[in-house]
Amino acid sequence: MTSASGTSVDEDDCHRILRAIAIVGVRWTGPILLAGARGARRFKEYRALVPGISDPQLTLRLKQLQERGLIVRTVVPSTPVQITYALTADARELIAALRPLADWSERNLPNNDA
């Protein structure tokens, strides 16, 4: 099959897209990654930049993103112990890859937030 842009799209491409959607389509993934891109490092900073997320849900999603290799959790030995979270290079690449999708959405889909 050939896409509208003239590039070939096959079944393997569809499977790769579905794997990516399985990550970014999970609730809170986008806002959490964007919070990291906006400079969040500590748990409370993520919570402040992702309105509506509960503490248990944020904890779970950060752990899942860490397991996916998109977030790095660092324990800073201090009193009290500090834990920081940072985006990996893969997460930054994913955010950049999603930018065209966000642009397309802005042009073609109505904003129902109002």
PDB file of N, CA and C in Angstrom:
ATOM      1  N   MET A   1       0.851  -1.172   0.000  1.00  0.00           N
ATOM      2  CA  MET A   1       0.000   0.000   0.000  1.00  0.00           C
ATOM      3  C   MET A   1       0.898   1.237   0.000  1.00  0.00           C
ATOM      4  N   THR A   2       0.472   2.267  -0.683  1.00  0.00           N
ATOM      5  CA  THR A   2       1.211   3.520  -0.735  1.00  0.00           C
ATOM      6  C   THR A   2       0.393   4.593  -0.040  1.00  0.00           C
ATOM      7  N   SER A   3       1.052   5.361   0.811  1.00  0.00           N
ATOM      8  CA  SER A   3       0.359   6.416   1.555  1.00  0.00           C
ATOM      9  C   SER A   3       0.149   7.628   0.672  1.00  0.00           C
ATOM     10  N   ALA A   4      -0.592   8.601   1.197  1.00  0.00           N
ATOM     11  CA  ALA A   4      -0.871   9.834   0.448  1.00  0.00           C
ATOM     12  C   ALA A   4       0.413  10.592   0.119  1.00  0.00           C
ATOM     13  N   SER A   5       1.448  10.415   0.945  1.00  0.00           N
ATOM     14  CA  SER A   5       2.711  11.119   0.697  1.00  0.00           C
ATOM     15  C   SER A   5       3.580  10.377  -0.310  1.00  0.00           C
ATOM     16  N   GLY A   6       3.112   9.214  -0.779  1.00  0.00           N
ATOM     17  CA  GLY A   6       3.863   8.464  -1.767  1.00  0.00           C
ATOM     18  C   GLY A   6       4.810   7.438  -1.177  1.00  0.00           C
ATOM     19  N   THR A   7       4.883   7.334   0.131  1.00  0.00           N
ATOM     20  CA  THR A   7       5.753   6.349   0.753  1.00  0.00           C
ATOM     21  C   THR A   7       5.008   5.031   0.919  1.00  0.00           C
ATOM     22  N   SER A   8       5.753   3.968   0.891  1.00  0.00           N
ATOM     23  CA  SER A   8       5.161   2.644   1.027  1.00  0.00           C
ATOM     24  C   SER A   8       4.837   2.362   2.491  1.00  0.00           C
ATOM     25  N   VAL A   9       3.637   1.834   2.743  1.00  0.00           N
ATOM     26  CA  VAL A   9       3.206   1.468   4.085  1.00  0.00           C
ATOM     27  C   VAL A   9       2.831  -0.002   4.045  1.00  0.00           C
ATOM     28  N   ASP A  10       3.476  -0.807   4.904  1.00  0.00           N
ATOM     29  CA  ASP A  10       3.151  -2.228   4.911  1.00  0.00           C
ATOM     30  C   ASP A  10       2.636  -2.653   6.286  1.00  0.00           C
ATOM     31  N   GLU A  11       2.346  -3.930   6.430  1.00  0.00           N
ATOM     32  CA  GLU A  11       1.779  -4.444   7.676  1.00  0.00           C
ATOM     33  C   GLU A  11       2.739  -4.253   8.844  1.00  0.00           C
ATOM     34  N   ASP A  12       4.043  -4.414   8.597  1.00  0.00           N
ATOM     35  CA  ASP A  12       5.022  -4.201   9.673  1.00  0.00           C
ATOM     36  C   ASP A  12       4.983  -2.761  10.169  1.00  0.00           C
ATOM     37  N   ASP A  13       4.804  -1.803   9.259  1.00  0.00           N
ATOM     38  CA  ASP A  13       4.681  -0.399   9.667  1.00  0.00           C
ATOM     39  C   ASP A  13       3.470  -0.218  10.577  1.00  0.00           C
ATOM     40  N   CYS A  14       2.368  -0.858  10.219  1.00  0.00           N
ATOM     41  CA  CYS A  14       1.159  -0.757  11.043  1.00  0.00           C
ATOM     42  C   CYS A  14       1.405  -1.310  12.442  1.00  0.00           C
ATOM     43  N   HIS A  15       2.109  -2.417  12.529  1.00  0.00           N
ATOM     44  CA  HIS A  15       2.410  -3.005  13.841  1.00  0.00           C
ATOM     45  C   HIS A  15       3.324  -2.097  14.666  1.00  0.00           C
ATOM     46  N   ARG A  16       4.292  -1.478  14.000  1.00  0.00           N
ATOM     47  CA  ARG A  16       5.187  -0.547  14.717  1.00  0.00           C
ATOM     48  C   ARG A  16       4.401   0.647  15.243  1.00  0.00           C
ATOM     49  N   ILE A  17       3.486   1.160  14.440  1.00  0.00           N
ATOM     50  CA  ILE A  17       2.655   2.285  14.863  1.00  0.00           C
ATOM     51  C   ILE A  17       1.781   1.884  16.045  1.00  0.00           C
ATOM     52  N   LEU A  18       1.209   0.703  15.979  1.00  0.00           N
ATOM     53  CA  LEU A  18       0.365   0.233  17.082  1.00  0.00           C
ATOM     54  C   LEU A  18       1.167   0.085  18.380  1.00  0.00           C
ATOM     55  N   ARG A  19       2.431  -0.362  18.283  1.00  0.00           N
ATOM     56  CA  ARG A  19       3.271  -0.469  19.490  1.00  0.00           C
ATOM     57  C   ARG A  19       3.533   0.915  20.090  1.00  0.00           C
ATOM     58  N   ALA A  20       3.756   1.884  19.237  1.00  0.00           N
ATOM     59  CA  ALA A  20       3.992   3.249  19.735  1.00  0.00           C
ATOM     60  C   ALA A  20       2.724   3.815  20.368  1.00  0.00           C
ATOM     61  N   ILE A  21       1.592   3.571  19.738  1.00  0.00           N
ATOM     62  CA  ILE A  21       0.320   4.061  20.282  1.00  0.00           C
ATOM     63  C   ILE A  21       0.013   3.401  21.618  1.00  0.00           C
ATOM     64  N   ALA A  22       0.423   2.150  21.777  1.00  0.00           N
ATOM     65  CA  ALA A  22       0.209   1.455  23.048  1.00  0.00           C
ATOM     66  C   ALA A  22       0.939   2.149  24.192  1.00  0.00           C
ATOM     67  N   ILE A  23       1.982   2.884  23.881  1.00  0.00           N
ATOM     68  CA  ILE A  23       2.712   3.645  24.913  1.00  0.00           C
ATOM     69  C   ILE A  23       2.090   5.025  25.083  1.00  0.00           C
ATOM     70  N   VAL A  24       2.004   5.779  24.004  1.00  0.00           N
ATOM     71  CA  VAL A  24       1.552   7.172  24.122  1.00  0.00           C
ATOM     72  C   VAL A  24       0.047   7.289  24.327  1.00  0.00           C
ATOM     73  N   GLY A  25      -0.686   6.224  24.019  1.00  0.00           N
ATOM     74  CA  GLY A  25      -2.131   6.280  24.173  1.00  0.00           C
ATOM     75  C   GLY A  25      -2.621   6.008  25.586  1.00  0.00           C
ATOM     76  N   VAL A  26      -1.724   5.617  26.470  1.00  0.00           N
ATOM     77  CA  VAL A  26      -2.112   5.358  27.854  1.00  0.00           C
ATOM     78  C   VAL A  26      -2.322   6.694  28.561  1.00  0.00           C
ATOM     79  N   ARG A  27      -3.427   6.769  29.298  1.00  0.00           N
ATOM     80  CA  ARG A  27      -3.768   8.015  29.982  1.00  0.00           C
ATOM     81  C   ARG A  27      -2.599   8.514  30.822  1.00  0.00           C
ATOM     82  N   TRP A  28      -2.356   9.799  30.751  1.00  0.00           N
ATOM     83  CA  TRP A  28      -1.348  10.545  31.501  1.00  0.00           C
ATOM     84  C   TRP A  28       0.053  10.501  30.895  1.00  0.00           C
ATOM     85  N   THR A  29       0.315   9.613  29.932  1.00  0.00           N
ATOM     86  CA  THR A  29       1.668   9.535  29.375  1.00  0.00           C
ATOM     87  C   THR A  29       2.081  10.868  28.758  1.00  0.00           C
ATOM     88  N   GLY A  30       1.247  11.409  27.889  1.00  0.00           N
ATOM     89  CA  GLY A  30       1.592  12.675  27.225  1.00  0.00           C
ATOM     90  C   GLY A  30       1.844  13.798  28.203  1.00  0.00           C
ATOM     91  N   PRO A  31       0.903  14.071  29.113  1.00  0.00           N
ATOM     92  CA  PRO A  31       1.139  15.150  30.073  1.00  0.00           C
ATOM     93  C   PRO A  31       2.373  14.940  30.952  1.00  0.00           C
ATOM     94  N   ILE A  32       2.659  13.699  31.331  1.00  0.00           N
ATOM     95  CA  ILE A  32       3.837  13.443  32.159  1.00  0.00           C
ATOM     96  C   ILE A  32       5.114  13.699  31.361  1.00  0.00           C
ATOM     97  N   LEU A  33       5.165  13.216  30.126  1.00  0.00           N
ATOM     98  CA  LEU A  33       6.351  13.470  29.295  1.00  0.00           C
ATOM     99  C   LEU A  33       6.527  14.965  29.032  1.00  0.00           C
ATOM    100  N   LEU A  34       5.426  15.647  28.782  1.00  0.00           N
ATOM    101  CA  LEU A  34       5.529  17.094  28.547  1.00  0.00           C
ATOM    102  C   LEU A  34       5.958  17.836  29.810  1.00  0.00           C
ATOM    103  N   ALA A  35       5.518  17.362  30.972  1.00  0.00           N
ATOM    104  CA  ALA A  35       5.963  17.975  32.233  1.00  0.00           C
ATOM    105  C   ALA A  35       7.475  17.826  32.374  1.00  0.00           C
ATOM    106  N   GLY A  36       7.983  16.653  32.026  1.00  0.00           N
ATOM    107  CA  GLY A  36       9.432  16.446  32.062  1.00  0.00           C
ATOM    108  C   GLY A  36      10.156  17.353  31.081  1.00  0.00           C
ATOM    109  N   ALA A  37       9.572  17.529  29.903  1.00  0.00           N
ATOM    110  CA  ALA A  37      10.173  18.414  28.906  1.00  0.00           C
ATOM    111  C   ALA A  37      10.132  19.876  29.359  1.00  0.00           C
ATOM    112  N   ARG A  38       9.155  20.213  30.217  1.00  0.00           N
ATOM    113  CA  ARG A  38       9.031  21.578  30.731  1.00  0.00           C
ATOM    114  C   ARG A  38       9.900  21.805  31.966  1.00  0.00           C
ATOM    115  N   GLY A  39      10.659  20.792  32.379  1.00  0.00           N
ATOM    116  CA  GLY A  39      11.618  20.990  33.458  1.00  0.00           C
ATOM    117  C   GLY A  39      11.295  20.315  34.780  1.00  0.00           C
ATOM    118  N   ALA A  40      10.203  19.557  34.850  1.00  0.00           N
ATOM    119  CA  ALA A  40       9.892  18.869  36.105  1.00  0.00           C
ATOM    120  C   ALA A  40      10.995  17.868  36.419  1.00  0.00           C
ATOM    121  N   ARG A  41      11.409  17.827  37.682  1.00  0.00           N
ATOM    122  CA  ARG A  41      12.440  16.882  38.110  1.00  0.00           C
ATOM    123  C   ARG A  41      11.977  16.078  39.324  1.00  0.00           C
ATOM    124  N   ARG A  42      11.230  16.695  40.196  1.00  0.00           N
ATOM    125  CA  ARG A  42      10.783  16.023  41.415  1.00  0.00           C
ATOM    126  C   ARG A  42       9.303  15.699  41.303  1.00  0.00           C
ATOM    127  N   PHE A  43       8.869  14.760  42.129  1.00  0.00           N
ATOM    128  CA  PHE A  43       7.495  14.265  42.082  1.00  0.00           C
ATOM    129  C   PHE A  43       6.491  15.411  42.175  1.00  0.00           C
ATOM    130  N   LYS A  44       6.694  16.313  43.121  1.00  0.00           N
ATOM    131  CA  LYS A  44       5.718  17.389  43.313  1.00  0.00           C
ATOM    132  C   LYS A  44       5.680  18.328  42.108  1.00  0.00           C
ATOM    133  N   GLU A  45       6.793  18.456  41.384  1.00  0.00           N
ATOM    134  CA  GLU A  45       6.796  19.284  40.181  1.00  0.00           C
ATOM    135  C   GLU A  45       5.978  18.633  39.071  1.00  0.00           C
ATOM    136  N   TYR A  46       6.122  17.309  38.944  1.00  0.00           N
ATOM    137  CA  TYR A  46       5.289  16.595  37.969  1.00  0.00           C
ATOM    138  C   TYR A  46       3.814  16.747  38.333  1.00  0.00           C
ATOM    139  N   ARG A  47       3.505  16.564  39.609  1.00  0.00           N
ATOM    140  CA  ARG A  47       2.105  16.664  40.055  1.00  0.00           C
ATOM    141  C   ARG A  47       1.548  18.053  39.750  1.00  0.00           C
ATOM    142  N   ALA A  48       2.342  19.090  39.962  1.00  0.00           N
ATOM    143  CA  ALA A  48       1.884  20.459  39.705  1.00  0.00           C
ATOM    144  C   ALA A  48       1.650  20.710  38.213  1.00  0.00           C
ATOM    145  N   LEU A  49       2.455  20.064  37.362  1.00  0.00           N
ATOM    146  CA  LEU A  49       2.340  20.290  35.924  1.00  0.00           C
ATOM    147  C   LEU A  49       1.358  19.345  35.228  1.00  0.00           C
ATOM    148  N   VAL A  50       0.837  18.372  35.976  1.00  0.00           N
ATOM    149  CA  VAL A  50      -0.151  17.440  35.421  1.00  0.00           C
ATOM    150  C   VAL A  50      -1.405  17.515  36.283  1.00  0.00           C
ATOM    151  N   PRO A  51      -2.211  18.560  36.082  1.00  0.00           N
ATOM    152  CA  PRO A  51      -3.401  18.721  36.907  1.00  0.00           C
ATOM    153  C   PRO A  51      -4.370  17.560  36.743  1.00  0.00           C
ATOM    154  N   GLY A  52      -4.951  17.139  37.865  1.00  0.00           N
ATOM    155  CA  GLY A  52      -5.953  16.090  37.844  1.00  0.00           C
ATOM    156  C   GLY A  52      -5.428  14.698  38.107  1.00  0.00           C
ATOM    157  N   ILE A  53      -4.124  14.514  38.067  1.00  0.00           N
ATOM    158  CA  ILE A  53      -3.571  13.181  38.314  1.00  0.00           C
ATOM    159  C   ILE A  53      -3.429  12.967  39.819  1.00  0.00           C
ATOM    160  N   SER A  54      -3.763  11.763  40.277  1.00  0.00           N
ATOM    161  CA  SER A  54      -3.620  11.451  41.695  1.00  0.00           C
ATOM    162  C   SER A  54      -2.181  11.011  41.976  1.00  0.00           C
ATOM    163  N   ASP A  55      -1.781  11.092  43.229  1.00  0.00           N
ATOM    164  CA  ASP A  55      -0.436  10.652  43.604  1.00  0.00           C
ATOM    165  C   ASP A  55      -0.188   9.183  43.245  1.00  0.00           C
ATOM    166  N   PRO A  56      -1.127   8.267  43.571  1.00  0.00           N
ATOM    167  CA  PRO A  56      -0.886   6.865  43.207  1.00  0.00           C
ATOM    168  C   PRO A  56      -0.774   6.661  41.689  1.00  0.00           C
ATOM    169  N   GLN A  57      -1.597   7.380  40.927  1.00  0.00           N
ATOM    170  CA  GLN A  57      -1.544   7.240  39.473  1.00  0.00           C
ATOM    171  C   GLN A  57      -0.238   7.792  38.922  1.00  0.00           C
ATOM    172  N   LEU A  58       0.225   8.924  39.448  1.00  0.00           N
ATOM    173  CA  LEU A  58       1.495   9.489  38.997  1.00  0.00           C
ATOM    174  C   LEU A  58       2.644   8.541  39.335  1.00  0.00           C
ATOM    175  N   THR A  59       2.626   7.977  40.528  1.00  0.00           N
ATOM    176  CA  THR A  59       3.656   7.019  40.924  1.00  0.00           C
ATOM    177  C   THR A  59       3.683   5.833  39.959  1.00  0.00           C
ATOM    178  N   LEU A  60       2.512   5.300  39.656  1.00  0.00           N
ATOM    179  CA  LEU A  60       2.410   4.151  38.754  1.00  0.00           C
ATOM    180  C   LEU A  60       2.911   4.497  37.361  1.00  0.00           C
ATOM    181  N   ARG A  61       2.465   5.627  36.833  1.00  0.00           N
ATOM    182  CA  ARG A  61       2.856   6.001  35.460  1.00  0.00           C
ATOM    183  C   ARG A  61       4.349   6.300  35.374  1.00  0.00           C
ATOM    184  N   LEU A  62       4.919   6.965  36.390  1.00  0.00           N
ATOM    185  CA  LEU A  62       6.366   7.213  36.368  1.00  0.00           C
ATOM    186  C   LEU A  62       7.132   5.893  36.361  1.00  0.00           C
ATOM    187  N   LYS A  63       6.678   4.941  37.143  1.00  0.00           N
ATOM    188  CA  LYS A  63       7.325   3.628  37.192  1.00  0.00           C
ATOM    189  C   LYS A  63       7.212   2.920  35.837  1.00  0.00           C
ATOM    190  N   GLN A  64       6.036   2.978  35.219  1.00  0.00           N
ATOM    191  CA  GLN A  64       5.847   2.345  33.920  1.00  0.00           C
ATOM    192  C   GLN A  64       6.708   3.008  32.848  1.00  0.00           C
ATOM    193  N   LEU A  65       6.794   4.326  32.883  1.00  0.00           N
ATOM    194  CA  LEU A  65       7.629   5.040  31.908  1.00  0.00           C
ATOM    195  C   LEU A  65       9.104   4.741  32.141  1.00  0.00           C
ATOM    196  N   GLN A  66       9.473   4.544  33.389  1.00  0.00           N
ATOM    197  CA  GLN A  66      10.846   4.150  33.711  1.00  0.00           C
ATOM    198  C   GLN A  66      11.131   2.758  33.128  1.00  0.00           C
ATOM    199  N   GLU A  67      10.196   1.829  33.296  1.00  0.00           N
ATOM    200  CA  GLU A  67      10.363   0.478  32.757  1.00  0.00           C
ATOM    201  C   GLU A  67      10.456   0.481  31.235  1.00  0.00           C
ATOM    202  N   ARG A  68       9.802   1.439  30.593  1.00  0.00           N
ATOM    203  CA  ARG A  68       9.842   1.576  29.130  1.00  0.00           C
ATOM    204  C   ARG A  68      11.101   2.289  28.647  1.00  0.00           C
ATOM    205  N   GLY A  69      11.908   2.798  29.577  1.00  0.00           N
ATOM    206  CA  GLY A  69      13.124   3.495  29.191  1.00  0.00           C
ATOM    207  C   GLY A  69      12.906   4.933  28.778  1.00  0.00           C
ATOM    208  N   LEU A  70      11.776   5.526  29.208  1.00  0.00           N
ATOM    209  CA  LEU A  70      11.477   6.906  28.841  1.00  0.00           C
ATOM    210  C   LEU A  70      11.765   7.885  29.977  1.00  0.00           C
ATOM    211  N   ILE A  71      11.858   7.378  31.190  1.00  0.00           N
ATOM    212  CA  ILE A  71      12.143   8.191  32.378  1.00  0.00           C
ATOM    213  C   ILE A  71      13.277   7.507  33.145  1.00  0.00           C
ATOM    214  N   VAL A  72      14.184   8.321  33.661  1.00  0.00           N
ATOM    215  CA  VAL A  72      15.243   7.814  34.538  1.00  0.00           C
ATOM    216  C   VAL A  72      14.964   8.333  35.939  1.00  0.00           C
ATOM    217  N   ARG A  73      14.925   7.413  36.888  1.00  0.00           N
ATOM    218  CA  ARG A  73      14.710   7.748  38.309  1.00  0.00           C
ATOM    219  C   ARG A  73      16.062   7.705  38.995  1.00  0.00           C
ATOM    220  N   THR A  74      16.396   8.793  39.691  1.00  0.00           N
ATOM    221  CA  THR A  74      17.669   8.883  40.387  1.00  0.00           C
ATOM    222  C   THR A  74      17.416   9.170  41.857  1.00  0.00           C
ATOM    223  N   VAL A  75      18.031   8.366  42.706  1.00  0.00           N
ATOM    224  CA  VAL A  75      17.948   8.575  44.153  1.00  0.00           C
ATOM    225  C   VAL A  75      19.189   9.342  44.571  1.00  0.00           C
ATOM    226  N   VAL A  76      18.968  10.522  45.147  1.00  0.00           N
ATOM    227  CA  VAL A  76      20.065  11.366  45.605  1.00  0.00           C
ATOM    228  C   VAL A  76      20.240  11.118  47.106  1.00  0.00           C
ATOM    229  N   PRO A  77      21.386  10.519  47.497  1.00  0.00           N
ATOM    230  CA  PRO A  77      21.582  10.229  48.916  1.00  0.00           C
ATOM    231  C   PRO A  77      21.798  11.513  49.718  1.00  0.00           C
ATOM    232  N   SER A  78      20.777  11.899  50.410  1.00  0.00           N
ATOM    233  CA  SER A  78      20.824  13.104  51.235  1.00  0.00           C
ATOM    234  C   SER A  78      19.847  12.896  52.378  1.00  0.00           C
ATOM    235  N   THR A  79      19.756  13.854  53.242  1.00  0.00           N
ATOM    236  CA  THR A  79      18.797  13.773  54.341  1.00  0.00           C
ATOM    237  C   THR A  79      17.839  14.946  54.216  1.00  0.00           C
ATOM    238  N   PRO A  80      16.590  14.724  53.889  1.00  0.00           N
ATOM    239  CA  PRO A  80      15.998  13.446  53.513  1.00  0.00           C
ATOM    240  C   PRO A  80      16.422  13.040  52.102  1.00  0.00           C
ATOM    241  N   VAL A  81      16.218  11.780  51.776  1.00  0.00           N
ATOM    242  CA  VAL A  81      16.565  11.277  50.449  1.00  0.00           C
ATOM    243  C   VAL A  81      15.729  12.017  49.408  1.00  0.00           C
ATOM    244  N   GLN A  82      16.375  12.399  48.323  1.00  0.00           N
ATOM    245  CA  GLN A  82      15.670  13.065  47.225  1.00  0.00           C
ATOM    246  C   GLN A  82      15.606  12.119  46.035  1.00  0.00           C
ATOM    247  N   ILE A  83      14.486  12.124  45.372  1.00  0.00           N
ATOM    248  CA  ILE A  83      14.315  11.320  44.168  1.00  0.00           C
ATOM    249  C   ILE A  83      13.983  12.268  43.024  1.00  0.00           C
ATOM    250  N   THR A  84      14.733  12.128  41.938  1.00  0.00           N
ATOM    251  CA  THR A  84      14.469  12.957  40.761  1.00  0.00           C
ATOM    252  C   THR A  84      14.129  12.063  39.580  1.00  0.00           C
ATOM    253  N   TYR A  85      13.413  12.641  38.645  1.00  0.00           N
ATOM    254  CA  TYR A  85      13.011  11.947  37.424  1.00  0.00           C
ATOM    255  C   TYR A  85      13.426  12.820  36.247  1.00  0.00           C
ATOM    256  N   ALA A  86      13.970  12.183  35.222  1.00  0.00           N
ATOM    257  CA  ALA A  86      14.389  12.927  34.035  1.00  0.00           C
ATOM    258  C   ALA A  86      14.024  12.139  32.789  1.00  0.00           C
ATOM    259  N   LEU A  87      13.730  12.860  31.731  1.00  0.00           N
ATOM    260  CA  LEU A  87      13.443  12.218  30.454  1.00  0.00           C
ATOM    261  C   LEU A  87      14.719  11.638  29.865  1.00  0.00           C
ATOM    262  N   THR A  88      14.588  10.502  29.206  1.00  0.00           N
ATOM    263  CA  THR A  88      15.713   9.928  28.479  1.00  0.00           C
ATOM    264  C   THR A  88      15.745  10.523  27.080  1.00  0.00           C
ATOM    265  N   ALA A  89      16.811  10.216  26.361  1.00  0.00           N
ATOM    266  CA  ALA A  89      16.906  10.660  24.969  1.00  0.00           C
ATOM    267  C   ALA A  89      15.760  10.064  24.151  1.00  0.00           C
ATOM    268  N   ASP A  90      15.375   8.815  24.458  1.00  0.00           N
ATOM    269  CA  ASP A  90      14.248   8.199  23.741  1.00  0.00           C
ATOM    270  C   ASP A  90      12.948   8.967  23.973  1.00  0.00           C
ATOM    271  N   ALA A  91      12.734   9.442  25.192  1.00  0.00           N
ATOM    272  CA  ALA A  91      11.527  10.215  25.487  1.00  0.00           C
ATOM    273  C   ALA A  91      11.533  11.530  24.717  1.00  0.00           C
ATOM    274  N   ARG A  92      12.669  12.178  24.666  1.00  0.00           N
ATOM    275  CA  ARG A  92      12.754  13.442  23.915  1.00  0.00           C
ATOM    276  C   ARG A  92      12.524  13.203  22.415  1.00  0.00           C
ATOM    277  N   GLU A  93      13.040  12.090  21.914  1.00  0.00           N
ATOM    278  CA  GLU A  93      12.820  11.739  20.514  1.00  0.00           C
ATOM    279  C   GLU A  93      11.332  11.444  20.259  1.00  0.00           C
ATOM    280  N   LEU A  94      10.687  10.772  21.198  1.00  0.00           N
ATOM    281  CA  LEU A  94       9.258  10.483  21.080  1.00  0.00           C
ATOM    282  C   LEU A  94       8.445  11.772  21.059  1.00  0.00           C
ATOM    283  N   ILE A  95       8.763  12.699  21.944  1.00  0.00           N
ATOM    284  CA  ILE A  95       8.058  13.985  21.971  1.00  0.00           C
ATOM    285  C   ILE A  95       8.219  14.699  20.636  1.00  0.00           C
ATOM    286  N   ALA A  96       9.424  14.690  20.097  1.00  0.00           N
ATOM    287  CA  ALA A  96       9.670  15.337  18.799  1.00  0.00           C
ATOM    288  C   ALA A  96       8.893  14.644  17.683  1.00  0.00           C
ATOM    289  N   ALA A  97       8.789  13.319  17.753  1.00  0.00           N
ATOM    290  CA  ALA A  97       8.052  12.568  16.733  1.00  0.00           C
ATOM    291  C   ALA A  97       6.562  12.863  16.794  1.00  0.00           C
ATOM    292  N   LEU A  98       6.057  13.194  17.983  1.00  0.00           N
ATOM    293  CA  LEU A  98       4.628  13.476  18.144  1.00  0.00           C
ATOM    294  C   LEU A  98       4.259  14.903  17.731  1.00  0.00           C
ATOM    295  N   ARG A  99       5.240  15.771  17.589  1.00  0.00           N
ATOM    296  CA  ARG A  99       4.962  17.171  17.230  1.00  0.00           C
ATOM    297  C   ARG A  99       4.154  17.285  15.938  1.00  0.00           C
ATOM    298  N   PRO A 100       4.518  16.561  14.861  1.00  0.00           N
ATOM    299  CA  PRO A 100       3.692  16.657  13.645  1.00  0.00           C
ATOM    300  C   PRO A 100       2.250  16.195  13.864  1.00  0.00           C
ATOM    301  N   LEU A 101       2.052  15.204  14.726  1.00  0.00           N
ATOM    302  CA  LEU A 101       0.697  14.748  15.030  1.00  0.00           C
ATOM    303  C   LEU A 101      -0.084  15.848  15.750  1.00  0.00           C
ATOM    304  N   ALA A 102       0.563  16.523  16.684  1.00  0.00           N
ATOM    305  CA  ALA A 102      -0.083  17.637  17.388  1.00  0.00           C
ATOM    306  C   ALA A 102      -0.428  18.763  16.405  1.00  0.00           C
ATOM    307  N   ASP A 103       0.489  19.032  15.478  1.00  0.00           N
ATOM    308  CA  ASP A 103       0.233  20.073  14.466  1.00  0.00           C
ATOM    309  C   ASP A 103      -0.950  19.689  13.578  1.00  0.00           C
ATOM    310  N   TRP A 104      -0.986  18.423  13.154  1.00  0.00           N
ATOM    311  CA  TRP A 104      -2.106  17.948  12.338  1.00  0.00           C
ATOM    312  C   TRP A 104      -3.423  18.080  13.103  1.00  0.00           C
ATOM    313  N   SER A 105      -3.393  17.687  14.367  1.00  0.00           N
ATOM    314  CA  SER A 105      -4.595  17.775  15.198  1.00  0.00           C
ATOM    315  C   SER A 105      -5.081  19.213  15.307  1.00  0.00           C
ATOM    316  N   GLU A 106      -4.162  20.144  15.486  1.00  0.00           N
ATOM    317  CA  GLU A 106      -4.546  21.556  15.588  1.00  0.00           C
ATOM    318  C   GLU A 106      -5.224  22.043  14.313  1.00  0.00           C
ATOM    319  N   ARG A 107      -4.713  21.584  13.170  1.00  0.00           N
ATOM    320  CA  ARG A 107      -5.279  22.010  11.887  1.00  0.00           C
ATOM    321  C   ARG A 107      -6.608  21.327  11.567  1.00  0.00           C
ATOM    322  N   ASN A 108      -6.784  20.073  11.981  1.00  0.00           N
ATOM    323  CA  ASN A 108      -7.893  19.272  11.472  1.00  0.00           C
ATOM    324  C   ASN A 108      -8.961  18.853  12.472  1.00  0.00           C
ATOM    325  N   LEU A 109      -8.680  18.942  13.736  1.00  0.00           N
ATOM    326  CA  LEU A 109      -9.653  18.488  14.736  1.00  0.00           C
ATOM    327  C   LEU A 109     -10.126  19.663  15.575  1.00  0.00           C
ATOM    328  N   PRO A 110     -11.414  19.743  15.783  1.00  0.00           N
ATOM    329  CA  PRO A 110     -11.933  20.861  16.596  1.00  0.00           C
ATOM    330  C   PRO A 110     -11.486  20.731  18.038  1.00  0.00           C
ATOM    331  N   ASN A 111     -11.270  21.863  18.657  1.00  0.00           N
ATOM    332  CA  ASN A 111     -10.905  21.893  20.081  1.00  0.00           C
ATOM    333  C   ASN A 111     -12.188  21.881  20.883  1.00  0.00           C
ATOM    334  N   ASN A 112     -12.429  20.792  21.591  1.00  0.00           N
ATOM    335  CA  ASN A 112     -13.651  20.650  22.383  1.00  0.00           C
ATOM    336  C   ASN A 112     -13.431  20.959  23.849  1.00  0.00           C
ATOM    337  N   ASP A 113     -12.313  21.587  24.174  1.00  0.00           N
ATOM    338  CA  ASP A 113     -11.998  21.901  25.576  1.00  0.00           C
ATOM    339  C   ASP A 113     -12.818  23.060  26.106  1.00  0.00           C
ATOM    340  N   ALA A 114     -13.360  23.879  25.233  1.00  0.00           N
ATOM    341  CA  ALA A 114     -14.060  25.091  25.673  1.00  0.00           C
ATOM    342  C   ALA A 114     -15.382  24.799  26.327  1.00  0.00           C
TER     343      ALA A 114
END
